[in-house]
Each structure stands twice: as C-alpha cells, then as structure tokens.
C-alpha cells in the first residue's frame, strides 16, 4: 500500500530538518543500476526539481531531507523508469482489438499498417499516442524511441499532455519498398525531417528529442541514406529505423554478407550509433562486424512471436549479444505486439531464446533488464541522465509492488529476476518522470484513462472503416 503525505502532516515520521527536497520516495528495495548494479534494501531516493539528489538507506535519507511530498512503499521495488526503444505511438493503437491477429506478416504490415499510417488524421494520431503513453506509464515505462511515424506534431502534443519522455522520428522514406510507401523526393523527405527537428527538438521542457529515420532498407534510396547521415551528423542527433535483416531465398546460394548491412556500413550509418530494429538474419561474419560498430539493435520479441516472423526461433539475437552488440528492447506497437508492458517483453526476451537455442544460459535476466534501462539510456544518447537511480541523474523512476505471493518466498531476495520472471508491468504503482509524479497508486495524474479509452473507441471506428471495417470475432458474441 502506498502512503503519500505532505510534510506538514505531523504523522509523517522524519527527522529531516535540514536540506529541502521536493519529493522523497522510500521502497523495500532499489535496483540502482549503478556501475556495481547495487540493490539497496530499505532504501530511499530524494528528488529536487527534476534531479535525484541522494540515494541511500531510508533512515539516512529521511534524517537528511525534509521533502514537500513523501511517498512510502515498503512493499515495492524502485527501478529506473523503463525505456521502450522501439515504438509506434501514433499509428499502433487504433487498429488493435484483434484486427491484426493471426494474419500473414505481409498482410499485417503492407496490407493494413502502411495504409492506416497513410490515412491517419491528426486527431487519430493524437488519440492513439495518448493511449499508447497512458499504457506505457501504467506499466512503468517513462521513455520511448519512436520507430518512424506520421503526424509528428500530434505525437509530441500527446507527450506534452501525459508528461512522457521520448525521441520523435518522422517517417523517412522516398521509395515504395516492401510496404508500398508513397514515393517522394529526397528533398521533400529531408525537408520535412528538418522541419520536425527545428520545431520540436528540446520541446516539452526538454523531454522531447528529434532524430532522423531510415524507414527500412527497401524504402530508402542511396541518396536519402547519405542525406540522413549528413543531416543527423550536422545536428549531432540520432538515427533510428527498421533493419529487418531479411534472409535470402533458400533456393539461392547464401551470401557471405547481408546486402542491407553492407550498404548501411558503406554510407556511414553504423558509425552514428543508430538504433536498428528487427534483426532476423545476418551471416556469421556480419554478426561480428555489427558488434564492432557503435550501432544498437532493438529487439521486439512479442512482434516476432505473434506475427510468426521467426526472429526468436531462427534469428541471431543471442549471437549478437554474445558478440557484444548493444541490445535494447521494444514493444513495437499495441496492435503489433498486443501489449505495451515492457516487463512482459523482458520476460519473453529472457525465456524464448533459451528454448529456441536449448541453452538455459543465453539471454540472462540481468542482461535483459539492462536492455530496458542502462543500455537503452545509452542508445538514447542520455546515459548521463537516464537509466539508473543515482544522484545527479534525472528523476525518472518506477515502483513495482512486490508484496503479492508471486514474489514469495523471500521478498526482495532476488527482486529484479522476480519482477521479470514472476511479475509484470501491471504491478507498477508509482511512476515519476522528470521529477513529476505521473502515476500514483496506479492512477494516472495527467490524463483520465476512462476519457482516453472513450476517445480511442470513437476514433477507431472511422479509422477501421477506411480499412474496410472491423474483422468479425472468431466466436459469436451475444448481446
């Protein structure tokens, strides 16, 4: 049970008469994710403004600080706010509800998602983004990296309202590619990306960054790749996109190089530390080549498992991890993975590869938790501010209730593994972004969830009508 009290309430037990703090949070355990990966039992964090000013034992913090607000959760694990490194906030929500379930990958993507994004209105993008952020916050996620989406202005507006932190990546493609994108000139595409960068980078009190995108290798020309590299380097900002890692047909001799990786390497993409999603196939030599670059790979196991992509059972993620590639995690989109719970994604990443490789030691839970915290902060170019609970870092925090039977025996005996293997993001009770409490006692403080849910239902009808209407349910529903 969370206890939240203002300091003028005399029932609050504290001897703090010295340094002021805006917020102190106490917890049964803190997964600091510092260099030693220290877990502090019976700990506390003091926050002033947007920054953490102290982390330590509860008694010591309460003796030193007198906060405006004290949140006490002795049954909870406090972690860094989780970072979803591959997301489609604007376009991934309204076509959920089973609309994409159990369809061939090409039908899901080229047949539904791509047309939906093309026809997405500003209002639909705003409502979808609101719902996405609300769900992410409710499950302990505080930050996202956009995977390249339409209607960037509405995605930012929703982040401003909810208090979310993230990277916005405008849709960046000039060729139809495998998804049938609208062709465009390189000048048009880069001009739009520059406009989004100039307008929104550093907005929402600094919570929003803008990067450049590479939609996927089939939809970007050599000229556009070179332009993206030049514009991103000139602005000292990041690059994100879908890599896919397509396997050549089995009836041809298997090449020694992945042509898409060779192309990105040749044009300097990999040297910009891009976040590339969905690596399905790489030759052995390319696994080592990619690991030798500063590139990050965003792994979305739920997308592969639900869509039958084969990236888990037949992919190279464990090989990339063993070679030293920096891995991060993503939920991808509500319609694509069917949930936005990054703890469940961690579970899938930790267990599915063990079974596929028949090797219990691959993808250890500690490494997987790093993918959603310190690794993702590094991918965000923000390891000096995010990813761990340390003095001087930004106060992006999540608390998960570990008081249920799922976390027994020995509560806090192995809290990170227990959260990933036995729990879920639904156990999040309190979330703080930039020092602001945005989830308190499992209730969002920035938006009304019921109102957002109603807005989603209202917007989804017209959005689905443009795609031919809702799919009938598998079994009859009586009213």
Coordinates of N, CA, C and O in Angstrom, one line a residue, residues 59-212:
X59 N 16.5 5.4 6.5 CA 16.7 6.2 7.7 C 17.6 7.4 7.4 O 17.4 8.5 7.9
X60 N 18.7 7.2 6.6 CA 19.6 8.2 6.4 C 19.0 9.4 5.5 O 19.2 10.5 5.8
X61 N 18.2 9.0 4.5 CA 17.6 10.0 3.6 C 16.6 10.8 4.4 O 16.5 12.0 4.3
X62 N 15.8 10.1 5.2 CA 14.7 10.9 6.0 C 15.4 11.7 7.1 O 14.8 12.7 7.5
X63 N 16.5 11.4 7.5 CA 17.2 12.2 8.5 C 17.8 13.4 7.9 O 18.0 14.5 8.6
X64 N 18.1 13.3 6.6 CA 18.9 14.4 6.0 C 17.9 15.4 5.2 O 18.2 16.6 5.2
X65 N 16.8 14.9 4.7 CA 16.0 15.7 3.8 C 14.6 15.9 4.4 O 14.0 15.0 5.1
X66 N 14.0 17.1 4.2 CA 12.6 17.3 4.5 C 11.9 17.6 3.2 O 11.9 18.7 2.7
X67 N 11.1 16.6 2.7 CA 10.5 16.8 1.4 C 9.1 17.5 1.5 O 8.5 17.4 2.5
X68 N 8.7 18.1 0.4 CA 7.4 18.6 0.3 C 6.4 17.4 0.2 O 5.3 17.5 0.8
X69 N 6.8 16.3 -0.4 CA 5.9 15.1 -0.5 C 6.8 13.9 -0.2 O 7.9 13.7 -0.7
X70 N 6.2 13.0 0.6 CA 6.8 11.7 0.9 C 6.0 10.6 0.4 O 4.8 10.5 0.8
X71 N 6.5 9.7 -0.4 CA 5.8 8.5 -0.8 C 6.6 7.3 -0.2 O 7.8 7.1 -0.5
X72 N 5.8 6.5 0.5 CA 6.4 5.4 1.1 C 5.8 4.1 0.6 O 4.6 3.9 0.7
X73 N 6.6 3.2 0.1 CA 6.2 1.9 -0.5 C 7.1 0.8 0.0 O 7.9 0.3 -0.8
X74 N 7.0 0.4 1.2 CA 7.9 -0.6 1.8 C 7.8 -2.0 1.1 O 8.7 -2.8 1.2
X75 N 6.7 -2.2 0.4 CA 6.5 -3.5 -0.3 C 6.9 -3.4 -1.8 O 6.7 -4.4 -2.5
X76 N 7.5 -2.3 -2.2 CA 7.8 -2.1 -3.7 C 9.3 -2.1 -4.0 O 10.1 -1.8 -3.1
X77 N 9.6 -2.5 -5.2 CA 10.9 -2.3 -5.8 C 10.9 -1.1 -6.6 O 10.1 -0.9 -7.5
X78 N 11.9 -0.2 -6.4 CA 12.1 1.0 -7.1 C 13.2 0.8 -8.2 O 14.2 0.3 -7.9
X79 N 12.8 1.1 -9.4 CA 13.8 0.9 -10.5 C 13.9 2.2 -11.3 O 13.1 3.1 -11.2
X80 N 14.9 2.3 -12.2 CA 14.9 3.4 -13.2 C 13.6 3.3 -14.0 O 13.1 2.2 -14.2
X81 N 13.1 4.4 -14.5 CA 12.0 4.3 -15.4 C 12.4 3.5 -16.6 O 13.5 3.7 -17.2
X82 N 11.5 2.6 -17.1 CA 11.9 1.7 -18.2 C 11.9 2.5 -19.5 O 11.1 3.4 -19.7
X83 N 12.7 2.1 -20.5 CA 12.8 2.8 -21.7 C 12.5 1.8 -22.9 O 13.1 0.8 -23.1
X84 N 11.4 2.1 -23.6 CA 11.0 1.4 -24.7 C 11.6 1.9 -26.0 O 11.4 3.0 -26.4
X85 N 12.6 1.1 -26.5 CA 13.4 1.6 -27.6 C 12.9 1.4 -29.0 O 13.7 1.7 -30.0
X86 N 11.7 0.9 -29.2 CA 11.1 0.8 -30.5 C 9.6 0.8 -30.4 O 9.0 -0.2 -29.9
X87 N 9.0 1.9 -30.8 CA 7.6 2.2 -30.6 C 7.0 2.9 -31.7 O 7.6 3.6 -32.4
X88 N 5.7 2.7 -31.9 CA 4.9 3.4 -32.9 C 3.7 4.1 -32.2 O 2.6 3.6 -32.3
X89 N 3.9 5.2 -31.5 CA 2.8 5.7 -30.7 C 1.6 6.2 -31.5 O 0.5 6.1 -31.0
X90 N 1.9 6.9 -32.6 CA 0.8 7.5 -33.4 C -0.1 6.5 -34.1 O -1.3 6.6 -34.1
X91 N 0.5 5.5 -34.6 CA -0.3 4.6 -35.5 C -0.5 3.2 -35.0 O -1.1 2.4 -35.7
X92 N 0.0 2.9 -33.8 CA -0.1 1.5 -33.4 C -1.2 1.1 -32.5 O -1.3 -0.1 -32.1
X93 N -2.2 2.0 -32.2 CA -3.2 1.7 -31.3 C -4.6 1.5 -31.8 O -5.3 0.5 -31.5
X94 N -5.0 2.3 -32.8 CA -6.4 2.3 -33.2 C -6.7 1.0 -34.0 O -7.9 0.7 -34.2
X95 N -5.7 0.3 -34.6 CA -6.0 -0.9 -35.4 C -5.8 -2.1 -34.5 O -5.5 -3.2 -35.0
X96 N -5.9 -2.0 -33.2 CA -5.7 -3.1 -32.3 C -7.0 -3.9 -32.2 O -7.8 -4.0 -33.1
X97 N -7.3 -4.4 -31.0 CA -8.5 -5.2 -30.8 C -8.7 -6.4 -31.6 O -9.8 -6.8 -32.0
X98 N -7.6 -7.0 -32.0 CA -7.6 -8.2 -32.8 C -7.7 -8.0 -34.3 O -7.7 -9.0 -35.1
X99 N -7.6 -6.8 -34.8 CA -7.7 -6.5 -36.2 C -6.5 -7.1 -37.0 O -6.7 -7.5 -38.1
X100 N -5.3 -7.2 -36.3 CA -4.2 -7.8 -37.0 C -3.8 -9.2 -36.5 O -2.8 -9.7 -37.0
X101 N -4.6 -9.8 -35.7 CA -4.2 -11.1 -35.1 C -4.3 -12.2 -36.2 O -5.2 -12.2 -37.1
X102 N -3.3 -13.0 -36.1 CA -3.2 -14.2 -36.9 C -3.4 -14.0 -38.4 O -4.2 -14.7 -39.1
X103 N -2.7 -13.0 -38.9 CA -2.6 -12.7 -40.3 C -1.2 -12.8 -40.8 O -0.2 -12.7 -40.0
X104 N -1.0 -13.1 -42.1 CA 0.4 -13.2 -42.6 C 1.1 -11.9 -42.3 O 0.5 -10.8 -42.4
X105 N 2.4 -11.9 -42.1 CA 3.2 -10.6 -41.8 C 3.0 -9.6 -42.9 O 2.8 -8.4 -42.6
X106 N 3.0 -10.0 -44.2 CA 2.9 -9.0 -45.3 C 1.5 -8.4 -45.3 O 1.3 -7.2 -45.6
X107 N 0.4 -9.2 -44.9 CA -0.9 -8.6 -44.8 C -1.0 -7.6 -43.6 O -1.6 -6.5 -43.7
X108 N -0.4 -8.0 -42.5 CA -0.4 -7.1 -41.3 C 0.2 -5.8 -41.6 O -0.3 -4.7 -41.2
X109 N 1.4 -5.8 -42.3 CA 2.2 -4.6 -42.4 C 1.8 -3.9 -43.7 O 1.4 -2.7 -43.7
X110 N 2.1 -4.5 -44.9 CA 1.8 -3.8 -46.1 C 0.3 -3.6 -46.4 O -0.1 -2.6 -47.0
X111 N -0.5 -4.6 -45.9 CA -1.9 -4.5 -46.3 C -2.7 -3.7 -45.3 O -3.8 -3.2 -45.7
X112 N -2.3 -3.5 -44.1 CA -3.1 -2.8 -43.1 C -2.3 -1.6 -42.4 O -2.8 -0.5 -42.5
X113 N -1.1 -1.9 -41.8 CA -0.5 -0.9 -41.1 C 0.0 0.3 -42.0 O -0.2 1.5 -41.7
X114 N 0.6 0.0 -43.2 CA 1.0 1.0 -44.1 C -0.1 1.9 -44.6 O 0.0 3.1 -44.5
X115 N -1.2 1.3 -45.1 CA -2.4 2.2 -45.5 C -3.0 2.9 -44.3 O -3.4 4.1 -44.4
X116 N -3.0 2.3 -43.1 CA -3.5 3.1 -41.9 C -2.7 4.3 -41.6 O -3.2 5.4 -41.4
X117 N -1.4 4.1 -41.7 CA -0.5 5.3 -41.4 C -0.7 6.4 -42.5 O -0.6 7.6 -42.2
X118 N -0.9 5.9 -43.7 CA -1.1 6.9 -44.8 C -2.3 7.7 -44.6 O -2.4 8.9 -44.9
X119 N -3.4 7.1 -44.1 CA -4.7 7.8 -44.0 C -4.9 8.3 -42.6 O -6.0 8.9 -42.3
X120 N -3.9 8.2 -41.7 CA -4.1 8.7 -40.3 C -4.3 10.2 -40.3 O -3.5 11.0 -40.8
X121 N -5.4 10.6 -39.6 CA -5.6 12.0 -39.4 C -4.9 12.5 -38.2 O -4.5 11.7 -37.3
X122 N -4.7 13.8 -38.1 CA -4.1 14.4 -36.8 C -4.8 14.0 -35.6 O -4.2 13.6 -34.6
X123 N -6.1 14.0 -35.6 CA -6.9 13.6 -34.4 C -6.6 12.2 -34.0 O -6.4 11.8 -32.8
X124 N -6.7 11.3 -35.0 CA -6.4 9.9 -34.8 C -5.0 9.6 -34.2 O -4.8 8.8 -33.3
X125 N -4.0 10.3 -34.8 CA -2.7 10.2 -34.3 C -2.6 10.7 -32.8 O -1.8 10.1 -32.0
X126 N -3.2 11.8 -32.5 CA -3.2 12.3 -31.1 C -3.8 11.3 -30.1 O -3.2 11.0 -29.1
X127 N -5.0 10.8 -30.5 CA -5.7 9.9 -29.6 C -4.9 8.6 -29.4 O -4.7 8.1 -28.3
X128 N -4.3 8.1 -30.5 CA -3.5 6.8 -30.5 C -2.3 7.0 -29.6 O -1.9 6.2 -28.8
X129 N -1.7 8.2 -29.7 CA -0.5 8.5 -29.0 C -0.8 8.6 -27.5 O -0.1 8.1 -26.6
X130 N -1.9 9.3 -27.2 CA -2.4 9.4 -25.8 C -2.5 8.1 -25.1 O -2.1 7.8 -24.0
X131 N -3.2 7.2 -25.9 CA -3.5 5.8 -25.3 C -2.2 5.1 -25.1 O -2.0 4.4 -24.1
X132 N -1.3 5.2 -26.1 CA 0.0 4.5 -26.0 C 0.8 4.9 -24.8 O 1.3 4.1 -24.0
X133 N 0.9 6.3 -24.6 CA 1.6 6.8 -23.5 C 1.0 6.4 -22.2 O 1.7 6.1 -21.2
X134 N -0.3 6.5 -22.1 CA -1.0 6.1 -20.9 C -0.7 4.7 -20.5 O -0.4 4.4 -19.3
X135 N -0.8 3.7 -21.5 CA -0.5 2.3 -21.2 C 1.0 2.1 -20.8 O 1.3 1.3 -19.9
X136 N 1.9 2.8 -21.5 CA 3.3 2.7 -21.1 C 3.5 3.1 -19.7 O 4.2 2.4 -18.9
X137 N 3.0 4.3 -19.3 CA 3.2 4.8 -18.0 C 2.6 3.9 -17.0 O 3.2 3.6 -15.9
X138 N 1.4 3.4 -17.2 CA 0.8 2.5 -16.3 C 1.6 1.2 -16.1 O 1.3 0.5 -15.1
X139 N 2.5 0.9 -16.9 CA 3.3 -0.3 -16.8 C 4.8 0.0 -16.5 O 5.7 -0.9 -16.7
X140 N 5.1 1.2 -16.1 CA 6.4 1.5 -15.6 C 7.4 2.1 -16.6 O 8.6 2.3 -16.3
X141 N 6.9 2.4 -17.8 CA 7.8 2.9 -18.9 C 7.7 4.5 -18.9 O 6.6 5.0 -18.8
X142 N 8.8 5.1 -18.9 CA 8.9 6.6 -18.8 C 9.4 7.2 -20.1 O 9.3 8.4 -20.3
X143 N 10.0 6.4 -21.0 CA 10.7 7.0 -22.2 C 10.5 6.0 -23.4 O 10.4 4.8 -23.2
X144 N 10.4 6.6 -24.6 CA 10.3 5.8 -25.8 C 11.2 6.3 -26.9 O 11.5 7.5 -26.9
X145 N 11.5 5.5 -27.8 CA 12.1 5.9 -29.1 C 11.1 5.6 -30.2 O 10.7 4.4 -30.4
X146 N 10.6 6.6 -30.9 CA 9.7 6.4 -32.0 C 10.4 5.7 -33.1 O 11.6 5.9 -33.4
X147 N 9.6 4.8 -33.7 CA 10.2 4.0 -34.8 C 10.1 4.6 -36.2 O 10.5 3.9 -37.2
X148 N 9.6 5.8 -36.2 CA 9.4 6.4 -37.5 C 7.9 6.5 -37.8 O 7.3 5.5 -38.3
X149 N 7.3 7.6 -37.5 CA 5.8 7.6 -37.5 C 5.3 8.9 -38.2 O 6.0 9.9 -38.3
X150 N 4.0 8.8 -38.7 CA 3.4 10.0 -39.3 C 2.9 11.0 -38.2 O 2.9 10.6 -37.0
X151 N 2.5 12.2 -38.6 CA 1.9 13.1 -37.7 C 2.7 13.4 -36.4 O 2.2 13.2 -35.3
X152 N 3.9 13.8 -36.6 CA 4.9 14.0 -35.5 C 4.3 15.0 -34.5 O 4.5 14.9 -33.3
X153 N 3.7 16.1 -35.0 CA 3.2 17.2 -34.2 C 2.2 16.6 -33.1 O 2.3 17.0 -31.9
X154 N 1.4 15.7 -33.5 CA 0.4 15.2 -32.6 C 1.0 14.2 -31.6 O 0.6 14.1 -30.5
X155 N 2.0 13.5 -32.1 CA 2.8 12.6 -31.2 C 3.4 13.4 -30.1 O 3.4 13.0 -28.9
X156 N 4.0 14.6 -30.4 CA 4.6 15.4 -29.4 C 3.5 16.0 -28.5 O 3.7 16.1 -27.3
X157 N 2.4 16.5 -29.1 CA 1.4 17.1 -28.3 C 0.9 16.1 -27.2 O 0.6 16.5 -26.0
X158 N 0.7 14.8 -27.6 CA 0.3 13.9 -26.6 C 1.3 13.6 -25.5 O 1.0 13.4 -24.3
X159 N 2.6 13.7 -25.9 CA 3.7 13.5 -24.9 C 3.7 14.7 -23.9 O 3.9 14.5 -22.7
X160 N 3.5 15.9 -24.4 CA 3.4 17.0 -23.6 C 2.3 16.9 -22.5 O 2.5 17.2 -21.4
X161 N 1.1 16.4 -23.0 CA 0.0 16.3 -22.1 C 0.2 15.2 -21.0 O -0.1 15.4 -19.8
X162 N 0.8 14.1 -21.4 CA 0.9 13.0 -20.5 C 2.1 13.1 -19.6 O 2.2 12.4 -18.6
X163 N 3.1 13.9 -20.0 CA 4.4 14.0 -19.3 C 5.4 13.0 -19.7 O 6.5 12.9 -19.1
X164 N 5.2 12.3 -20.8 CA 6.1 11.3 -21.3 C 7.3 11.9 -21.9 O 7.4 13.1 -22.3
X165 N 8.4 11.1 -21.8 CA 9.7 11.5 -22.4 C 9.9 10.6 -23.6 O 9.6 9.4 -23.6
X166 N 10.5 11.2 -24.7 CA 10.8 10.3 -25.8 C 11.5 11.0 -27.0 O 11.8 12.2 -27.0
X167 N 11.9 10.1 -27.9 CA 12.5 10.5 -29.2 C 11.5 10.4 -30.3 O 10.8 9.4 -30.4
X168 N 11.3 11.5 -31.0 CA 10.4 11.5 -32.2 C 11.2 11.3 -33.4 O 12.2 12.0 -33.6
X169 N 10.8 10.4 -34.3 CA 11.4 10.1 -35.6 C 10.4 10.2 -36.7 O 9.5 9.4 -36.8
X170 N 10.4 11.3 -37.5 CA 9.4 11.4 -38.6 C 9.6 10.3 -39.6 O 10.7 9.8 -39.8
X171 N 8.5 9.9 -40.2 CA 8.6 8.8 -41.3 C 9.6 9.3 -42.3 O 9.5 10.4 -42.9
X172 N 10.6 8.5 -42.7 CA 11.6 8.8 -43.6 C 11.8 7.8 -44.6 O 12.5 6.8 -44.4
X173 N 11.2 7.9 -45.8 CA 11.4 7.0 -46.9 C 11.0 7.8 -48.2 O 10.2 8.7 -48.2
X174 N 11.7 7.4 -49.3 CA 11.5 8.0 -50.6 C 11.1 7.0 -51.7 O 10.8 7.4 -52.8
X175 N 11.1 5.7 -51.3 CA 10.8 4.6 -52.3 C 9.6 3.8 -51.7 O 9.4 3.8 -50.5
X176 N 8.8 3.2 -52.6 CA 7.7 2.4 -52.1 C 8.2 1.3 -51.2 O 7.5 1.0 -50.1
X177 N 9.2 0.6 -51.6 CA 9.7 -0.5 -50.7 C 8.7 -1.6 -50.5 O 7.7 -1.7 -51.2
X178 N 9.0 -2.5 -49.6 CA 8.2 -3.7 -49.4 C 6.8 -3.4 -48.8 O 5.9 -4.2 -48.8
X179 N 6.7 -2.1 -48.2 CA 5.4 -1.8 -47.6 C 4.5 -0.9 -48.4 O 3.5 -0.5 -48.0
X180 N 5.0 -0.6 -49.6 CA 4.2 0.3 -50.5 C 4.1 1.7 -50.1 O 3.0 2.3 -50.2
X181 N 5.2 2.3 -49.6 CA 5.2 3.7 -49.2 C 4.9 4.6 -50.3 O 5.2 4.2 -51.5
X182 N 4.5 5.8 -50.0 CA 4.3 6.8 -51.1 C 5.7 7.3 -51.5 O 6.5 7.7 -50.7
X183 N 6.0 7.3 -52.8 CA 7.3 7.8 -53.3 C 7.4 9.3 -53.1 O 6.4 10.0 -53.1
X184 N 8.6 9.8 -52.9 CA 8.8 11.2 -52.6 C 10.2 11.6 -53.0 O 11.1 10.7 -53.2
X185 N 10.5 12.8 -53.2 CA 11.8 13.2 -53.5 C 12.7 13.3 -52.2 O 12.1 13.5 -51.1
X186 N 13.9 13.1 -52.3 CA 14.8 13.2 -51.2 C 14.7 14.6 -50.5 O 14.7 14.8 -49.3
X187 N 14.6 15.6 -51.4 CA 14.5 17.0 -50.8 C 13.2 17.1 -50.0 O 13.3 17.8 -48.9
X188 N 12.1 16.6 -50.4 CA 10.9 16.7 -49.6 C 11.0 15.9 -48.3 O 10.6 16.4 -47.3
X189 N 11.6 14.7 -48.4 CA 11.7 13.9 -47.2 C 12.6 14.6 -46.1 O 12.3 14.7 -44.9
X190 N 13.8 15.0 -46.6 CA 14.7 15.6 -45.6 C 14.2 17.0 -45.2 O 14.4 17.4 -44.0
X191 N 13.5 17.7 -46.0 CA 12.9 19.0 -45.6 C 11.9 18.8 -44.5 O 11.9 19.6 -43.6
X192 N 11.1 17.8 -44.6 CA 10.1 17.5 -43.6 C 10.8 17.1 -42.3 O 10.4 17.6 -41.2
X193 N 11.8 16.3 -42.4 CA 12.6 15.9 -41.2 C 13.2 17.1 -40.5 O 13.2 17.2 -39.3
X194 N 13.8 17.9 -41.3 CA 14.5 19.1 -40.8 C 13.4 20.0 -40.0 O 13.7 20.6 -39.0
X195 N 12.2 20.1 -40.6 CA 11.2 21.0 -40.0 C 10.8 20.4 -38.7 O 10.6 21.2 -37.7
X196 N 10.6 19.1 -38.6 CA 10.2 18.5 -37.3 C 11.3 18.7 -36.3 O 11.0 19.0 -35.1
X197 N 12.6 18.5 -36.7 CA 13.7 18.7 -35.8 C 13.7 20.2 -35.3 O 13.8 20.4 -34.1
X198 N 13.6 21.1 -36.2 CA 13.7 22.5 -35.8 C 12.5 22.9 -34.9 O 12.7 23.8 -34.0
X199 N 11.4 22.3 -35.1 CA 10.2 22.7 -34.3 C 10.1 22.1 -33.0 O 9.7 22.7 -32.0
X200 N 10.5 20.8 -32.9 CA 10.2 20.1 -31.7 C 11.4 19.6 -30.9 O 11.3 19.2 -29.7
X201 N 12.6 19.6 -31.4 CA 13.8 19.1 -30.6 C 14.0 20.0 -29.4 O 14.1 21.2 -29.5
X202 N 14.0 19.4 -28.2 CA 14.1 20.1 -27.0 C 12.8 20.6 -26.4 O 12.8 21.3 -25.4
X203 N 11.7 20.3 -27.0 CA 10.4 20.7 -26.6 C 9.9 19.9 -25.4 O 10.6 19.0 -24.9
X204 N 8.7 20.3 -24.9 CA 8.1 19.7 -23.7 C 9.1 19.7 -22.5 O 9.3 18.8 -21.8
X205 N 9.7 20.9 -22.3 CA 10.6 21.1 -21.2 C 11.9 20.3 -21.3 O 12.5 20.0 -20.3
X206 N 12.2 20.0 -22.6 CA 13.5 19.2 -22.8 C 13.2 17.7 -22.9 O 14.2 17.0 -23.1
X207 N 12.0 17.3 -22.7 CA 11.8 15.8 -22.7 C 11.7 15.2 -24.1 O 11.9 14.0 -24.2
X208 N 11.6 16.0 -25.1 CA 11.5 15.5 -26.5 C 12.7 15.8 -27.2 O 13.2 16.9 -27.3
X209 N 13.3 14.7 -27.8 CA 14.4 14.8 -28.8 C 13.8 14.5 -30.2 O 12.8 13.7 -30.3
X210 N 14.4 14.9 -31.2 CA 14.1 14.5 -32.6 C 15.3 13.9 -33.3 O 16.4 14.5 -33.2
X211 N 15.1 12.8 -33.8 CA 16.1 12.1 -34.6 C 15.7 12.0 -36.1 O 14.6 12.3 -36.4
X212 N 16.6 11.5 -36.8 CA 16.3 11.2 -38.2 C 16.0 9.7 -38.4 O 16.4 8.9 -37.5

